[in-house]
């Protein structure tokens, strides 16, 4: 059992939780993820690690309520327990293996979309702590949905925010900001984009025109997260890869995004049905619907 | 009582069982078990024992069953095996103990598996599961993986007085016993869980959600956490795909994913959150036991189910009993058929399976006749779900994160056949992680030998 030590609502439908998980906290690296299962009947949900604290032995997760399981998850309070919390999983971000002097020469820009801002945070934190100055573009639907802006600034990163409706900072998409920055003479060497699949697809499309190295963090459907089932398989440069063990970060210019988006939508119907059951409230007992 | 034929075992009728996930085989009653046990000749130099990978004293336990002394029979089995309720159900007895039974020459061999199962079930239901352990010797051993190899190794070491911790990557212990083998062959709540709980009663600690290689490394276990030895029983859980066009379409699953969703995550029960898709027409590609399990699961989810296999029925690698059960349940066998492409519709879903007919050519080096495509025989099979059951290989996670651990070209860990010792001191391995996908009982045998070798090393 894994105790919830902290909980904070970052935006409508977006929650942050600190989970007591000593073994995961000790081994976690930027770019990795965990699998959370809330109770006995729950499903295994992959969530990217947002932060970790070796001394407090905690791992921070951020999630958006998108379906039945995440809505239930958001009801958990400080002091409650999740039944399972496994990780860290996947490969750490490539840059942590690079020599620091080489890394310091690089000009990196992070492109974060919506709840995808959360997994960007530990990467920015790690780099800024090593003395590597980075830029961050945060995109959100509107002002309320912008998360972790101040936290990123507090790390010392240069932050640009854009909103779809222009309710905060400026109006437009993350790709608009990225294009403007590049065209204004920012000579980036590396773009790291994390957010909705469609956002990552268009970032990759843009940077390809500029011949700019681009890394994306994929979020396909997963079950075990350890490489034993292939639910998360994607096509990278014509090869089948398992995002849970070979990724989740890949070269954005080699991903078959259309296939990845199609596969992500595979359970849409069932997800919709499960969601309906929660909203009806009384019909989740399993006594009547369960036998079918 | 007959020397020729065994006491038949009761089963759910095919028509009824294909609508539920309850166990197919209902097992013997006490009187049936005693009648069957009375067939045993109690050979002095019993061949059956030599062919049991964990060397259960079979004539001894059967003698107790004959007399109706079931608790004593359970004690005899417990000397050799920690998972009798599992083995009695899933061992391929026809090639192990029962294959060498002297009665099998003129008639049917003694139903050793069904008797072992009866004894284990009786002991569990009567709360008489033996848990015999030596006093603690103060030494710690880590076991990686809680499948049959790991659990057997852990049980034997606990019996010898070691403090054993089993590390399991998934949220539930059991390995293939919980995620792979379906409920209708091996019930989880009533059989697997109590069997594992009995190991915990013997002092074995099980830590779930620990992915060795990620959460902690073998070197950390040895150097920082004070384990005197490590046994790797991490299995062969990496699924293979065919590499044909369209294989990433929605509706194409590995058998591992399909079975994990259904068995471990209980997707077949509506009150569990994990979804599963089994379409109207399911094609399971492959002919092994896993293919039979996947096909029979799909049938229970209401699908018309086909086994698509490139050789002929005689070459099916699955157990005869499993093939027979599948056929009884209405699974259609499309033999000498090989998929060459998954057809995909506009929305990205499986629209059909393009196949080619095969014929058997010359025998290969291993004596198996090689299937060759018949030119011009391509045809399209209707299907909206495809389950790839082409075998599995060991996950490279542990070998990639353990310095100096030798593997072969199939990514199997190299280990001594007798002791399980790897290229690393104090690190042993066994089961599918070493051999590639094999059987539950062979993995248990390897776990048992490694436990002995670890004891020899640490006690010496």
XYZ file of C-alpha atoms in Angstrom:
752
model
C 0.000 0.000 0.000
C 1.262 3.448 -0.912
C 0.234 6.402 1.210
C -0.765 9.768 -0.224
C 1.267 12.376 1.674
C 0.254 15.451 -0.294
C -2.506 16.541 -2.644
C -3.028 19.791 -4.508
C -5.373 20.789 -7.312
C -3.351 22.558 -9.981
C -6.164 23.370 -12.382
C -9.710 22.247 -13.097
C -9.408 18.438 -13.429
C -5.638 18.416 -12.835
C -4.317 17.091 -9.530
C -0.876 16.684 -7.991
C -0.137 14.002 -5.414
C 2.953 13.079 -3.401
C 3.098 9.341 -2.836
C 5.217 7.593 -0.215
C 7.200 5.077 -2.296
C 10.798 4.794 -0.989
C 12.127 2.351 -3.559
C 10.740 4.322 -6.518
C 11.928 7.662 -5.107
C 15.467 6.300 -4.709
C 15.747 5.068 -8.307
C 13.660 7.596 -10.257
C 15.205 9.613 -13.094
C 13.741 12.338 -15.314
C 11.776 10.883 -18.220
C 10.599 7.761 -16.401
C 7.067 6.832 -15.381
C 5.146 4.804 -12.832
C 2.110 2.532 -12.967
C -0.598 3.267 -10.413
C -3.480 0.991 -9.491
C -5.870 2.527 -7.033
C -7.552 -0.517 -5.536
C -8.185 -4.221 -6.021
C -10.542 -3.775 -8.966
C -8.658 -0.887 -10.521
C -6.778 -0.807 -13.791
C -3.054 -0.104 -14.164
C -2.591 3.552 -15.139
C 0.745 4.827 -16.486
C 1.705 8.291 -15.191
C 4.927 10.138 -15.841
C 6.971 11.028 -12.785
C 6.664 14.753 -12.077
C 9.123 14.969 -9.188
C 10.851 12.782 -6.615
C 12.409 13.401 -3.221
C 14.960 10.845 -2.034
C 14.969 12.202 1.536
C 11.218 12.318 2.003
C 11.010 9.068 -0.006
C 8.175 10.456 -2.106
C 7.309 10.498 -5.783
C 5.076 13.207 -7.233
C 2.491 12.420 -9.875
C 0.210 14.788 -11.764
C -2.892 13.544 -13.523
C -5.915 14.844 -15.336
C -9.364 13.325 -14.796
C -10.125 11.909 -18.207
C -11.994 8.708 -17.460
C -13.453 6.516 -14.747
C -10.166 5.586 -13.086
C -8.650 9.069 -12.925
C -11.952 10.518 -11.650
C -11.893 7.944 -8.840
C -8.243 8.691 -8.225
C -8.990 12.382 -7.735
C -11.339 11.463 -4.873
C -8.446 10.065 -2.845
C -7.275 12.312 -0.002
C -4.092 12.827 1.982
C -3.718 9.810 4.276
C -5.464 7.441 1.865
C -3.582 4.658 0.123
C -3.250 3.429 -3.443
C -2.923 -0.330 -3.568
C -0.119 -0.379 -6.144
C 2.601 2.014 -7.297
C 5.261 0.431 -9.508
C 8.342 2.004 -11.018
C 10.385 3.760 -12.074
C 9.674 2.409 -15.552
C 10.982 3.168 -19.017
C 14.303 4.677 -19.994
C 15.455 7.911 -18.419
C 15.842 10.957 -20.673
C 18.801 10.587 -22.972
C 20.493 13.796 -21.794
C 21.232 12.500 -18.311
C 23.849 10.204 -19.867
C 25.648 13.061 -21.613
C 28.836 14.711 -20.395
C 27.991 17.889 -18.532
C 30.305 20.190 -20.536
C 28.698 18.931 -23.765
C 25.241 19.397 -22.279
C 26.034 22.944 -21.214
C 26.893 23.826 -24.809
C 23.445 22.791 -25.961
C 20.510 25.097 -26.302
C 17.426 23.163 -25.333
C 13.794 24.151 -25.492
C 10.961 22.206 -23.882
C 7.492 22.333 -25.391
C 4.847 21.392 -22.830
C 1.167 20.923 -23.595
C -1.548 20.777 -20.924
C -0.980 18.078 -18.307
C 2.181 17.194 -20.283
C 3.784 20.129 -18.477
C 4.130 17.848 -15.451
C 6.644 15.370 -16.945
C 8.614 18.307 -18.366
C 9.153 19.624 -14.843
C 11.650 16.965 -13.551
C 13.683 17.283 -16.747
C 13.906 21.064 -16.453
C 14.676 20.705 -12.760
C 17.480 18.223 -13.362
C 19.047 20.358 -16.100
C 18.773 23.671 -14.243
C 20.300 22.028 -11.161
C 23.275 20.925 -13.294
C 23.613 24.503 -14.493
C 22.124 23.917 -17.924
C 19.914 26.869 -18.856
C 16.758 25.895 -20.760
C 13.714 27.544 -22.318
C 10.201 26.241 -21.742
C 7.077 26.855 -23.796
C 3.883 26.017 -21.937
C 0.630 25.723 -23.839
C -2.820 25.380 -22.340
C -6.450 25.714 -23.337
C -6.947 28.812 -21.181
C -5.516 30.645 -18.172
C -6.989 28.241 -15.601
C -5.334 25.247 -17.259
C -1.783 26.602 -17.149
C 0.165 24.534 -14.605
C 3.620 24.650 -13.012
C 4.518 28.008 -14.630
C 5.811 29.539 -11.408
C 7.585 26.321 -10.402
C 9.458 26.310 -13.717
C 10.377 29.968 -13.320
C 11.570 29.292 -9.783
C 14.030 26.759 -11.223
C 15.483 29.554 -13.339
C 14.132 28.470 -16.714
C 12.942 31.019 -19.256
C 9.222 30.391 -19.627
C 6.869 31.337 -22.443
C 3.164 30.716 -21.972
C 0.472 30.593 -24.622
C -3.254 29.873 -24.400
C -5.620 28.644 -27.093
C -8.171 31.348 -26.296
C -5.755 34.127 -25.425
C -7.131 34.411 -21.871
C -3.592 34.555 -20.520
C -0.182 35.665 -21.784
C -0.816 35.338 -25.492
C -3.161 33.596 -27.899
C -2.040 30.714 -30.064
C -0.518 27.259 -30.155
C 2.847 26.112 -28.807
C 4.017 25.615 -32.374
C 3.375 29.327 -33.069
C 5.631 30.282 -30.150
C 8.317 27.786 -31.128
C 8.343 29.059 -34.718
C 8.581 32.672 -33.592
C 11.451 31.906 -31.217
C 13.380 30.046 -33.900
C 12.704 32.712 -36.514
C 13.746 35.438 -34.089
C 17.205 33.860 -34.031
C 17.163 31.409 -31.123
C 19.585 28.755 -32.297
C 18.173 25.693 -30.543
C 19.970 22.340 -30.814
C 17.292 20.180 -29.232
C 13.512 20.363 -28.825
C 11.767 18.154 -26.263
C 8.004 18.054 -26.642
C 5.589 16.430 -24.193
C 1.830 16.772 -24.418
C -1.136 15.462 -26.364
C -0.149 13.199 -29.258
C -1.520 15.716 -31.775
C 0.624 18.500 -30.303
C 3.756 16.369 -30.444
C 2.953 15.458 -34.044
C 2.774 19.112 -35.095
C 5.869 20.110 -33.120
C 7.763 17.310 -34.880
C 6.397 18.421 -38.253
C 7.569 21.975 -37.632
C 11.035 21.099 -36.360
C 11.584 18.722 -39.258
C 11.406 21.736 -41.580
C 14.184 23.301 -39.540
C 16.171 20.073 -39.267
C 16.044 20.422 -35.505
C 16.599 17.378 -33.281
C 13.310 16.590 -31.514
C 12.451 14.213 -28.712
C 8.873 13.319 -27.778
C 7.494 11.354 -24.827
C 4.736 9.006 -25.941
C 1.714 8.073 -23.861
C 0.122 5.019 -25.528
C -2.217 2.529 -23.843
C -0.272 0.348 -21.412
C -1.073 -2.671 -19.267
C 1.964 -3.995 -17.432
C 4.513 -1.327 -18.362
C 7.398 -3.811 -18.184
C 7.540 -5.098 -21.771
C 5.503 -8.254 -21.449
C 2.452 -7.466 -23.584
C 3.095 -4.984 -26.380
C -0.115 -2.992 -25.812
C 2.043 0.148 -26.040
C 3.734 -0.803 -29.301
C 4.433 1.949 -31.782
C 6.276 2.240 -35.064
C 9.553 4.159 -34.886
C 11.493 4.466 -38.128
C 9.598 1.455 -39.504
C 10.449 -0.748 -36.500
C 8.041 -1.960 -33.821
C 9.034 -0.606 -30.395
C 7.437 -0.999 -26.982
C 7.061 2.485 -25.480
C 7.217 1.127 -21.916
C 10.711 -0.347 -22.212
C 12.259 1.204 -25.333
C 10.796 4.633 -24.497
C 8.705 6.489 -23.555
C 10.994 9.051 -25.248
C 11.741 8.695 -28.961
C 13.008 10.700 -31.925
C 9.920 12.690 -32.893
C 10.839 12.631 -36.569
C 10.668 8.820 -36.731
C 7.285 8.247 -35.058
C 4.196 7.128 -36.977
C 1.916 9.552 -35.093
C -1.248 8.721 -37.028
C -0.954 5.076 -36.055
C -0.123 6.011 -32.453
C -3.196 8.258 -32.182
C -5.429 5.580 -33.662
C -4.153 2.989 -31.208
C -4.611 5.389 -28.295
C -8.327 5.670 -29.133
C -8.854 1.891 -29.157
C -10.942 1.704 -25.976
C -12.874 4.919 -26.455
C -16.204 3.156 -26.412
C -15.484 1.188 -23.232
C -13.975 4.217 -21.540
C -17.128 6.136 -22.324
C -19.254 3.344 -20.890
C -17.231 3.154 -17.684
C -17.447 6.922 -17.275
C -21.203 6.789 -17.626
C -21.375 4.238 -14.836
C -19.557 6.568 -12.427
C -21.795 9.536 -13.171
C -24.924 7.480 -12.625
C -23.408 6.720 -9.248
C -25.652 3.985 -7.958
C -24.874 1.526 -10.708
C -21.278 0.667 -9.924
C -22.027 -2.092 -7.430
C -21.597 -4.855 -9.964
C -24.648 -6.664 -8.635
C -26.737 -6.115 -11.722
C -24.331 -5.197 -14.488
C -21.543 -7.397 -13.249
C -22.742 -10.745 -14.419
C -23.069 -9.831 -18.047
C -11.841 -50.956 -10.206
C -10.023 -51.735 -13.401
C -6.356 -52.165 -14.145
C -7.023 -51.014 -17.700
C -8.983 -47.816 -17.352
C -8.749 -45.025 -14.799
C -11.598 -43.560 -12.810
C -12.971 -40.813 -15.052
C -12.895 -37.292 -13.696
C -16.003 -35.133 -13.748
C -15.997 -32.068 -15.976
C -18.364 -29.223 -16.779
C -20.134 -29.983 -20.065
C -18.627 -28.154 -23.055
C -21.898 -26.357 -23.769
C -22.171 -24.974 -20.267
C -18.504 -24.215 -19.569
C -18.019 -22.116 -22.705
C -20.419 -19.608 -21.132
C -18.436 -19.217 -17.898
C -14.898 -18.902 -16.513
C -15.340 -21.548 -13.817
C -12.942 -24.481 -13.719
C -13.573 -27.067 -16.432
C -12.309 -30.082 -14.491
C -14.180 -30.720 -11.258
C -11.689 -33.178 -9.757
C -12.138 -36.432 -7.842
C -14.269 -37.042 -4.770
C -12.691 -38.903 -1.850
C -14.163 -42.227 -2.922
C -13.181 -41.703 -6.558
C -9.648 -40.811 -5.465
C -9.393 -43.887 -3.252
C -10.641 -46.111 -6.084
C -8.149 -44.626 -8.530
C -5.324 -44.835 -5.973
C -6.045 -48.552 -5.527
C -4.969 -49.097 -9.152
C -1.394 -48.133 -8.280
C 0.934 -51.172 -8.105
C 3.245 -49.377 -5.617
C 6.310 -50.310 -7.666
C 9.519 -50.748 -5.648
C 11.617 -49.032 -8.288
C 8.908 -46.597 -9.363
C 9.593 -45.087 -12.771
C 7.033 -42.309 -12.249
C 9.175 -40.670 -9.519
C 12.202 -40.441 -11.790
C 10.143 -38.613 -14.370
C 8.755 -36.011 -11.969
C 11.025 -32.946 -12.176
C 10.645 -32.334 -8.435
C 10.779 -36.078 -7.587
C 7.607 -36.423 -5.486
C 7.475 -39.828 -3.764
C 4.446 -40.824 -5.817
C 3.856 -44.445 -4.650
C 4.167 -43.283 -1.042
C 1.555 -40.516 -1.279
C -0.771 -42.714 -3.334
C -0.552 -45.473 -0.666
C -1.940 -43.003 1.863
C -4.729 -42.000 -0.547
C -5.603 -45.698 -0.912
C -6.176 -45.840 2.839
C -8.010 -42.509 2.890
C -5.247 -40.889 4.976
C -5.149 -37.676 2.986
C -3.321 -35.427 5.466
C -0.427 -37.915 5.443
C -0.479 -37.950 1.653
C -0.257 -34.132 1.681
C 2.792 -34.336 3.945
C 4.578 -36.663 1.540
C 3.948 -34.298 -1.380
C 4.990 -31.256 0.674
C 8.473 -32.780 1.130
C 9.038 -32.215 -2.602
C 6.587 -29.629 -3.881
C 5.228 -26.346 -2.624
C 2.597 -25.992 -5.363
C 0.766 -29.338 -5.649
C -2.681 -27.857 -6.369
C -1.126 -25.998 -9.296
C 0.973 -28.884 -10.634
C -1.839 -31.401 -10.369
C -3.733 -29.116 -12.733
C -1.241 -27.781 -15.260
C 1.623 -30.296 -15.541
C 1.813 -32.212 -18.834
C 1.661 -35.483 -16.876
C 1.466 -37.568 -20.062
C 5.117 -36.731 -20.761
C 6.196 -36.678 -17.097
C 5.159 -38.983 -14.246
C 2.191 -40.644 -15.974
C 4.246 -41.204 -19.133
C 6.395 -43.705 -17.210
C 3.623 -45.426 -15.221
C 3.811 -49.175 -15.764
C 0.022 -49.446 -16.096
C 0.272 -47.254 -19.181
C 1.778 -50.103 -21.180
C -1.417 -52.166 -21.346
C -4.001 -49.594 -20.339
C -4.278 -46.144 -18.837
C -1.602 -44.944 -16.403
C -2.611 -44.059 -12.844
C -4.123 -40.546 -12.805
C -1.231 -39.189 -10.713
C -1.948 -35.558 -11.539
C -5.609 -35.812 -10.603
C -4.688 -37.592 -7.352
C -2.094 -34.945 -6.476
C -4.711 -32.295 -7.160
C -7.234 -34.098 -4.991
C -4.792 -34.310 -2.067
C -3.801 -30.638 -2.382
C -7.407 -29.458 -2.665
C -8.418 -31.598 0.294
C -5.559 -30.239 2.401
C -6.498 -26.665 1.558
C -10.211 -27.135 2.181
C -9.490 -28.872 5.478
C -6.873 -26.303 6.477
C -4.245 -29.012 6.635
C -1.671 -27.545 4.242
C 1.717 -28.600 5.561
C 4.179 -25.781 6.237
C 7.290 -27.445 7.567
C 10.283 -25.162 8.168
C 13.711 -25.410 9.794
C 14.720 -22.881 12.472
C 16.030 -19.577 10.965
C 19.708 -19.715 10.001
C 20.072 -15.929 9.772
C 20.908 -15.815 6.059
C 18.985 -13.793 3.489
C 18.270 -14.868 -0.082
C 16.515 -12.762 -2.739
C 14.316 -14.405 -5.351
C 13.433 -12.408 -8.461
C 10.089 -13.295 -9.950
C 7.213 -15.074 -8.230
C 6.363 -17.559 -10.958
C 6.713 -21.315 -10.545
C 10.556 -21.266 -10.523
C 10.814 -18.458 -7.969
C 8.093 -19.765 -5.666
C 9.577 -23.269 -5.627
C 13.071 -21.947 -4.926
C 11.681 -19.664 -2.191
C 9.671 -22.493 -0.609
C 12.633 -24.858 -0.514
C 14.966 -22.220 0.928
C 12.415 -21.227 3.580
C 12.101 -24.891 4.515
C 15.870 -24.933 5.012
C 15.711 -21.933 7.370
C 16.635 -19.041 5.063
C 14.984 -15.616 5.236
C 13.648 -15.341 1.700
C 12.282 -12.220 0.001
C 10.591 -12.627 -3.371
C 10.528 -9.544 -5.614
C 7.665 -9.379 -8.100
C 7.223 -6.737 -10.826
C 3.443 -7.061 -11.103
C 0.951 -6.236 -8.355
C 0.167 -9.868 -7.663
C 2.491 -12.830 -7.167
C 2.274 -15.995 -9.260
C 3.760 -15.064 -12.629
C 2.209 -17.069 -15.429
C -0.049 -18.767 -12.873
C -1.959 -15.506 -12.428
C -1.549 -13.597 -15.687
C -1.187 -16.411 -18.213
C -3.139 -19.549 -17.348
C -6.884 -18.800 -17.374
C -9.340 -19.261 -14.496
C -11.042 -22.176 -16.206
C -7.823 -24.216 -15.972
C -6.415 -22.772 -12.755
C -8.700 -20.809 -10.409
C -6.905 -17.802 -8.887
C -8.853 -17.068 -5.695
C -9.496 -20.623 -4.626
C -6.264 -22.341 -5.714
C -3.330 -20.047 -6.569
C -3.798 -17.510 -3.768
C -4.016 -20.050 -0.919
C -1.023 -21.932 -2.306
C 1.043 -18.702 -2.265
C -0.374 -17.735 1.137
C 0.937 -21.056 2.432
C 4.441 -20.080 1.310
C 4.068 -16.794 3.201
C 3.036 -18.823 6.247
C 6.393 -20.581 5.893
C 8.058 -17.183 6.275
C 8.585 -16.205 2.642
C 8.206 -12.419 2.240
C 6.781 -11.231 -1.079
C 7.384 -7.658 -2.238
C 5.214 -6.782 -5.227
C 5.619 -3.787 -7.581
C 9.409 -4.189 -7.590
C 10.862 -4.331 -11.090
C 14.381 -5.633 -10.626
C 16.608 -3.760 -13.046
C 14.547 -0.582 -12.578
C 13.289 -0.278 -8.996
C 16.403 -1.964 -7.612
C 19.335 -3.791 -9.220
C 20.806 -7.197 -8.416
C 24.042 -5.487 -7.406
C 22.161 -3.323 -4.906
C 20.435 -6.372 -3.457
C 23.796 -8.106 -2.933
C 25.850 -5.113 -1.863
C 23.419 -2.793 -0.065
C 20.554 -4.934 1.147
C 22.551 -7.815 2.601
C 21.304 -10.694 0.501
C 23.795 -13.565 0.484
C 22.538 -14.962 -2.819
C 20.060 -14.156 -5.585
C 17.906 -16.514 -7.651
C 16.579 -15.131 -10.945
C 13.289 -16.678 -11.996
C 12.040 -13.843 -14.145
C 10.605 -16.032 -16.895
C 10.213 -15.423 -20.595
C 7.539 -12.797 -20.863
C 8.509 -10.857 -23.978
C 5.967 -11.509 -26.740
C 6.931 -12.128 -30.370
C 5.105 -10.589 -33.301
C 5.130 -11.775 -36.922
C 6.406 -8.590 -38.503
C 3.676 -8.638 -41.178
C 1.940 -5.510 -42.559
C -1.003 -4.222 -40.510
C 0.117 -5.866 -37.282
C -0.260 -2.611 -35.322
C -3.926 -2.241 -36.310
C -6.447 -1.787 -33.522
C -7.714 -5.215 -32.595
C -4.364 -7.025 -32.886
C -3.099 -8.243 -29.517
C -0.284 -10.374 -28.232
C -1.653 -13.398 -26.378
C 0.176 -12.016 -23.324
C -1.822 -8.788 -23.436
C -5.124 -10.524 -24.085
C -4.567 -13.041 -21.289
C -3.136 -10.472 -18.844
C -6.176 -8.238 -19.289
C -8.476 -11.159 -18.752
C -6.687 -13.207 -16.071
C -4.697 -10.728 -13.985
C -6.897 -7.667 -14.488
C -10.148 -9.688 -14.604
C -11.456 -7.722 -17.576
C -14.142 -10.380 -18.074
C -15.839 -9.149 -14.888
C -17.715 -5.906 -15.397
C -16.904 -4.519 -11.934
C -13.166 -4.482 -12.762
C -11.917 -1.338 -14.518
C -9.671 -2.865 -17.205
C -11.389 -3.096 -20.595
C -10.994 -5.915 -23.122
C -11.968 -6.228 -26.761
C -12.862 -9.587 -28.228
C -14.647 -9.178 -31.494
C -17.284 -11.197 -33.312
C -14.673 -13.245 -35.121
C -11.317 -13.869 -33.480
C -8.272 -15.401 -35.163
C -5.641 -16.780 -32.780
C -2.352 -17.279 -34.616
C -0.247 -20.149 -33.232
C -0.717 -23.691 -31.948
C 0.766 -23.873 -28.466
C -0.891 -24.079 -25.048
C -1.001 -20.291 -24.868
C -2.876 -20.185 -28.177
C -5.416 -22.679 -26.777
C -5.798 -20.563 -23.620
C -6.326 -17.381 -25.657
C -8.809 -19.068 -28.002
C -10.828 -20.627 -25.187
C -10.877 -17.264 -23.407
C -12.142 -15.493 -26.536
C -14.853 -18.145 -26.928
C -15.981 -17.455 -23.357
C -16.168 -13.747 -24.179
C -18.683 -14.704 -26.874
C -16.563 -14.732 -30.035
C -16.479 -17.166 -32.925
C -12.892 -18.283 -32.497
C -10.386 -19.766 -34.926
C -6.943 -21.230 -34.357
C -4.757 -20.363 -37.329
C -1.748 -22.706 -37.483
C 0.794 -23.144 -40.239
C 1.463 -26.855 -39.750
C -1.042 -29.731 -39.482
C -2.958 -30.941 -36.447
C -0.384 -33.638 -35.712
C 2.301 -30.979 -35.163
C 0.280 -28.770 -32.792
C 2.641 -28.092 -29.872
C -0.252 -27.773 -27.381
C -1.161 -30.639 -25.045
C -3.578 -33.109 -26.603
C -5.993 -32.548 -23.709
C -6.045 -28.784 -24.377
C -6.653 -29.249 -28.100
C -9.437 -31.680 -27.296
C -11.040 -29.256 -24.814
C -10.809 -26.431 -27.350
C -12.459 -28.535 -30.040
C -15.243 -29.568 -27.659
C -15.849 -25.883 -26.962
C -16.379 -25.106 -30.627
C -13.016 -23.559 -31.501
C -12.458 -23.905 -35.260
C -9.008 -25.106 -36.336
C -7.692 -23.611 -39.572
C -4.567 -25.686 -40.038
C -1.884 -25.407 -42.727
C -2.720 -21.712 -42.870
C -0.334 -18.806 -42.372
C -1.227 -15.089 -42.123
C 0.713 -12.784 -44.417
C -1.064 -9.489 -43.766
C -3.560 -7.943 -41.375
C -6.085 -5.963 -43.412
C -7.009 -2.620 -41.877
C -10.186 -0.569 -42.393
C -10.426 3.237 -42.684
C -10.712 3.723 -38.925
C -7.619 1.637 -38.239
C -9.356 -1.536 -37.093
C -8.697 -5.103 -38.234
C -10.779 -5.769 -41.364
C -9.599 -9.301 -42.040
C -6.591 -11.571 -42.223
C -4.863 -12.311 -45.504
C -3.560 -15.874 -45.344
C -1.797 -18.374 -47.530
C -2.348 -22.146 -47.498
C 0.664 -24.218 -46.515
C 1.850 -27.741 -47.220
C 4.398 -29.782 -45.334
C 7.759 -30.187 -46.998
C 10.866 -32.174 -46.070
C 11.667 -32.770 -42.374
C 14.137 -30.226 -40.956
C 17.165 -30.985 -38.755
C 14.871 -31.424 -35.728
C 12.663 -33.851 -37.678
C 9.734 -31.453 -38.013
C 8.336 -31.087 -41.497
C 8.782 -27.534 -42.659
C 5.636 -25.739 -43.813
C 5.919 -24.167 -47.277
C 3.413 -21.776 -48.859
C 1.263 -23.112 -51.712
C 1.715 -20.681 -54.606
C -1.436 -18.803 -55.579
C -3.421 -20.009 -52.554
C -3.827 -16.611 -50.880
C -7.255 -15.944 -49.422
C -8.899 -13.536 -47.008
C -10.199 -14.786 -43.695
C -12.917 -12.800 -41.957
C -11.727 -11.494 -38.590
C -12.096 -8.368 -36.478
C -9.660 -9.428 -33.746
C -6.286 -11.110 -34.138
C -4.336 -12.593 -31.231
C -0.682 -13.359 -31.894
C 0.471 -16.372 -29.924
C 3.869 -17.046 -31.451
C 5.865 -17.652 -28.311
C 7.834 -15.471 -25.938
C 11.451 -14.815 -25.052
C 13.152 -13.596 -21.842
C 12.846 -9.897 -21.050
C 16.343 -8.377 -21.358
C 15.742 -5.977 -18.456
C 17.648 -7.946 -15.810
C 20.537 -9.070 -17.996
C 20.958 -5.515 -19.317
C 21.227 -4.042 -15.814
C 23.395 -6.694 -14.147
C 27.093 -6.367 -14.826
C 28.777 -9.559 -15.984
C 25.639 -11.657 -16.336
C 26.132 -13.763 -19.455
C 23.260 -14.421 -21.863
C 23.062 -16.402 -25.105
C 21.844 -15.235 -28.504
C 18.204 -15.756 -27.510
C 18.724 -13.471 -24.500
C 18.385 -16.437 -22.161
C 20.541 -16.255 -19.049
C 23.428 -18.742 -19.183
C 23.287 -20.977 -16.109
C 24.724 -24.332 -15.062
C 22.160 -27.059 -15.738
C 22.620 -28.771 -12.394
C 23.101 -25.839 -10.021
C 21.651 -22.859 -11.866
C 24.810 -20.853 -11.133
C 25.219 -17.983 -13.613
C 28.411 -16.233 -14.731
C 28.101 -14.125 -11.574
C 29.106 -15.369 -8.150
C 26.159 -15.859 -5.756
C 23.681 -15.298 -8.611
C 21.604 -18.283 -9.738
C 18.900 -18.558 -12.377
C 16.307 -21.057 -13.554
C 13.056 -21.601 -15.369
C 12.067 -19.848 -18.586
C 14.638 -17.073 -17.986
C 17.269 -19.750 -18.727
C 15.508 -22.192 -21.064
C 13.113 -19.897 -22.918
C 9.389 -20.641 -22.717
C 8.884 -24.157 -21.315
C 6.586 -25.722 -18.706
C 5.566 -24.900 -15.155
C 7.006 -28.106 -13.738
C 10.383 -27.748 -15.488
C 10.652 -24.272 -13.982
C 9.839 -25.737 -10.580
C 12.514 -28.387 -11.013
C 15.067 -25.687 -11.828
C 13.983 -23.656 -8.779
C 14.409 -26.727 -6.613
C 17.905 -27.548 -7.875
C 19.001 -23.929 -7.446
C 17.696 -23.884 -3.863
C 19.828 -26.953 -3.148
C 22.884 -25.358 -4.780
C 22.391 -22.100 -2.877
C 22.123 -24.058 0.362
C 25.264 -26.053 -0.493
C 27.154 -22.813 -1.128
C 25.924 -20.861 1.891
C 25.952 -23.711 4.391
C 29.428 -24.826 3.296
